[in-house]
Amino acid sequence: MWGEVLYFTALLVVLVTLCLLNVLFPRRMWGLFKSWRFKNPDVVEPSDLVVWWYRVSGALGVIVLVGLAVYGGPRYYAVARCERVLAELEELAETGGAPAVERRARELGLEVRDGPGPSGGLTITDDGEPFASVPANGSKGYCEV
């Protein structure tokens, strides 16, 4: 999991940096990415519309990427944690039953709702919010994050 987190964090930093460079230095970014197409790149300059477009698209890119990081990051961590914990709890449900699942969930800092869930299994919560459902009949559980 941490390898994926580092990969996506590095990718996010690189993309935000490129967007910021588009906002701050649109002519240089145009020169870096587009001027090579011309026979005499030192003579050709971008139009004012292209400079404006680079600035606007860079600003929009920063807004979208920061929004994805703020909203998507915590959600990604919650889902990854749920999937990892759910696999362990499903295995415990098959071998040790509901008491083993309840004991392990409490060790992980999770709560088990009173009584079985609608599928005949246990409903696990984290700080009162739905977290996962672990079936008692050996079928596949699911994350509610």
C-alpha positions as a printed NumPy array, in Angstrom:
array([[  0.   ,   0.   ,   0.   ],
       [  2.756,   2.497,   0.9  ],
       [  4.391,   2.023,  -2.492],
       [  1.158,   3.122,  -4.155],
       [  0.828,   6.072,  -1.786],
       [  4.36 ,   7.241,  -2.571],
       [  3.785,   6.793,  -6.302],
       [  0.568,   8.809,  -6.348],
       [  2.013,  11.481,  -4.05 ],
       [  5.033,  11.9  ,  -6.323],
       [  2.767,  11.995,  -9.384],
       [  0.575,  14.628,  -7.734],
       [  3.601,  16.789,  -6.854],
       [  4.962,  16.593, -10.408],
       [  1.59 ,  17.464, -11.975],
       [  0.948,  20.382,  -9.601],
       [  4.469,  21.671, -10.295],
       [  3.878,  21.538, -14.059],
       [  0.566,  23.355, -13.661],
       [  2.183,  26.048, -11.512],
       [  4.955,  26.475, -14.068],
       [  2.269,  26.924, -16.74 ],
       [  0.736,  29.711, -14.661],
       [  4.014,  31.456, -13.8  ],
       [  6.061,  30.933, -16.971],
       [  3.687,  30.205, -19.879],
       [  6.08 ,  31.367, -22.607],
       [  8.91 ,  29.165, -21.324],
       [  6.603,  26.183, -20.993],
       [  5.389,  26.76 , -24.548],
       [  9.003,  26.974, -25.659],
       [  9.831,  23.737, -23.862],
       [  6.915,  21.714, -25.187],
       [  5.952,  23.3  , -28.525],
       [  8.794,  25.338, -30.061],
       [ 10.721,  22.246, -31.199],
       [  8.077,  21.768, -33.904],
       [  9.279,  24.808, -35.838],
       [ 12.263,  25.083, -38.154],
       [ 13.556,  28.213, -36.371],
       [ 12.258,  27.917, -32.789],
       [ 14.148,  31.014, -31.604],
       [ 12.204,  33.224, -34.017],
       [  8.693,  31.878, -33.285],
       [  6.747,  33.129, -30.247],
       [  3.378,  32.031, -28.853],
       [  0.368,  34.264, -29.391],
       [ -1.307,  36.099, -26.516],
       [ -4.191,  33.635, -26.709],
       [ -1.817,  30.695, -26.213],
       [ -0.192,  32.425, -23.221],
       [ -3.633,  33.11 , -21.737],
       [ -4.671,  29.478, -22.362],
       [ -1.557,  28.128, -20.622],
       [ -2.223,  30.312, -17.566],
       [ -5.916,  29.436, -17.322],
       [ -5.406,  25.7  , -17.88 ],
       [ -2.538,  25.661, -15.358],
       [ -4.695,  27.387, -12.733],
       [ -7.586,  24.992, -13.367],
       [ -5.175,  22.067, -13.155],
       [ -3.911,  23.207,  -9.751],
       [ -7.477,  23.612,  -8.464],
       [ -8.562,  20.166,  -9.702],
       [ -5.438,  18.369,  -8.447],
       [ -5.556,  19.971,  -5.   ],
       [ -9.275,  19.143,  -4.794],
       [ -8.571,  15.526,  -5.692],
       [ -5.817,  15.353,  -3.089],
       [ -7.992,  16.853,  -0.353],
       [-11.063,  14.743,  -1.088],
       [ -9.591,  11.616,  -2.659],
       [ -6.582,  11.072,  -0.406],
       [ -8.396,  10.328,   2.877],
       [-11.032,   8.316,   1.033],
       [ -8.353,   6.235,  -0.686],
       [ -6.669,   5.5  ,   2.653],
       [-10.008,   4.534,   4.238],
       [-10.921,   2.14 ,   1.431],
       [ -7.43 ,   0.592,   1.373],
       [ -7.564,   0.084,   5.153],
       [-11.041,  -1.433,   4.93 ],
       [-10.024,  -3.886,   2.21 ],
       [ -6.973,  -4.98 ,   4.19 ],
       [ -8.934,  -5.405,   7.44 ],
       [-11.904,  -7.036,   5.713],
       [ -9.765,  -9.844,   4.277],
       [ -8.492, -10.657,   7.762],
       [-11.962, -10.494,   9.331],
       [-13.494, -12.739,   6.641],
       [-10.831, -15.335,   7.317],
       [-11.531, -15.128,  11.049],
       [-15.287, -15.474,  10.414],
       [-14.691, -18.759,   8.593],
       [-12.339, -20.216,  11.204],
       [-13.361, -18.69 ,  14.543],
       [-16.867, -17.374,  13.98 ],
       [-18.453, -14.155,  15.194],
       [-16.672, -14.001,  18.602],
       [-13.244, -14.068,  16.916],
       [-14.302, -11.337,  14.488],
       [-15.621,  -9.163,  17.313],
       [-12.443,  -9.625,  19.353],
       [-10.147,  -8.761,  16.419],
       [-12.279,  -5.759,  15.386],
       [-12.008,  -4.352,  18.902],
       [ -8.223,  -4.921,  18.852],
       [ -8.088,  -2.844,  15.646],
       [-10.023,  -0.002,  17.281],
       [-13.269,  -0.765,  15.476],
       [-16.701,  -1.285,  16.966],
       [-19.174,  -4.093,  16.325],
       [-22.84 ,  -3.161,  16.237],
       [-25.191,  -5.087,  18.488],
       [-26.643,  -8.047,  16.675],
       [-25.988,  -9.303,  13.176],
       [-26.375,  -7.138,  10.108],
       [-29.052,  -7.594,   7.439],
       [-27.067, -10.344,   5.708],
       [-26.813, -12.433,   8.86 ],
       [-23.271, -11.226,   9.542],
       [-21.685,  -8.529,  11.648],
       [-21.677,  -4.82 ,  10.894],
       [-18.379,  -3.127,  11.785],
       [-18.224,   0.628,  12.45 ],
       [-15.357,   3.073,  12.899],
       [-16.174,   6.033,  15.17 ],
       [-19.872,   5.392,  14.622],
       [-19.57 ,   5.475,  10.823],
       [-20.242,   2.304,   8.789],
       [-16.971,   0.557,   7.956],
       [-17.583,  -2.996,   6.73 ],
       [-19.992,  -5.917,   6.758],
       [-18.644,  -9.373,   7.55 ],
       [-21.052, -12.183,   6.629],
       [-21.471, -15.167,   8.918],
       [-22.306, -17.638,   6.145],
       [-18.872, -17.618,   4.48 ],
       [-19.851, -15.357,   1.58 ],
       [-17.898, -12.258,   0.577],
       [-18.016,  -9.184,   2.823],
       [-17.978,  -5.612,   1.629],
       [-16.632,  -2.224,   2.651],
       [-19.128,   0.507,   3.485],
       [-16.607,   3.352,   3.51 ]])
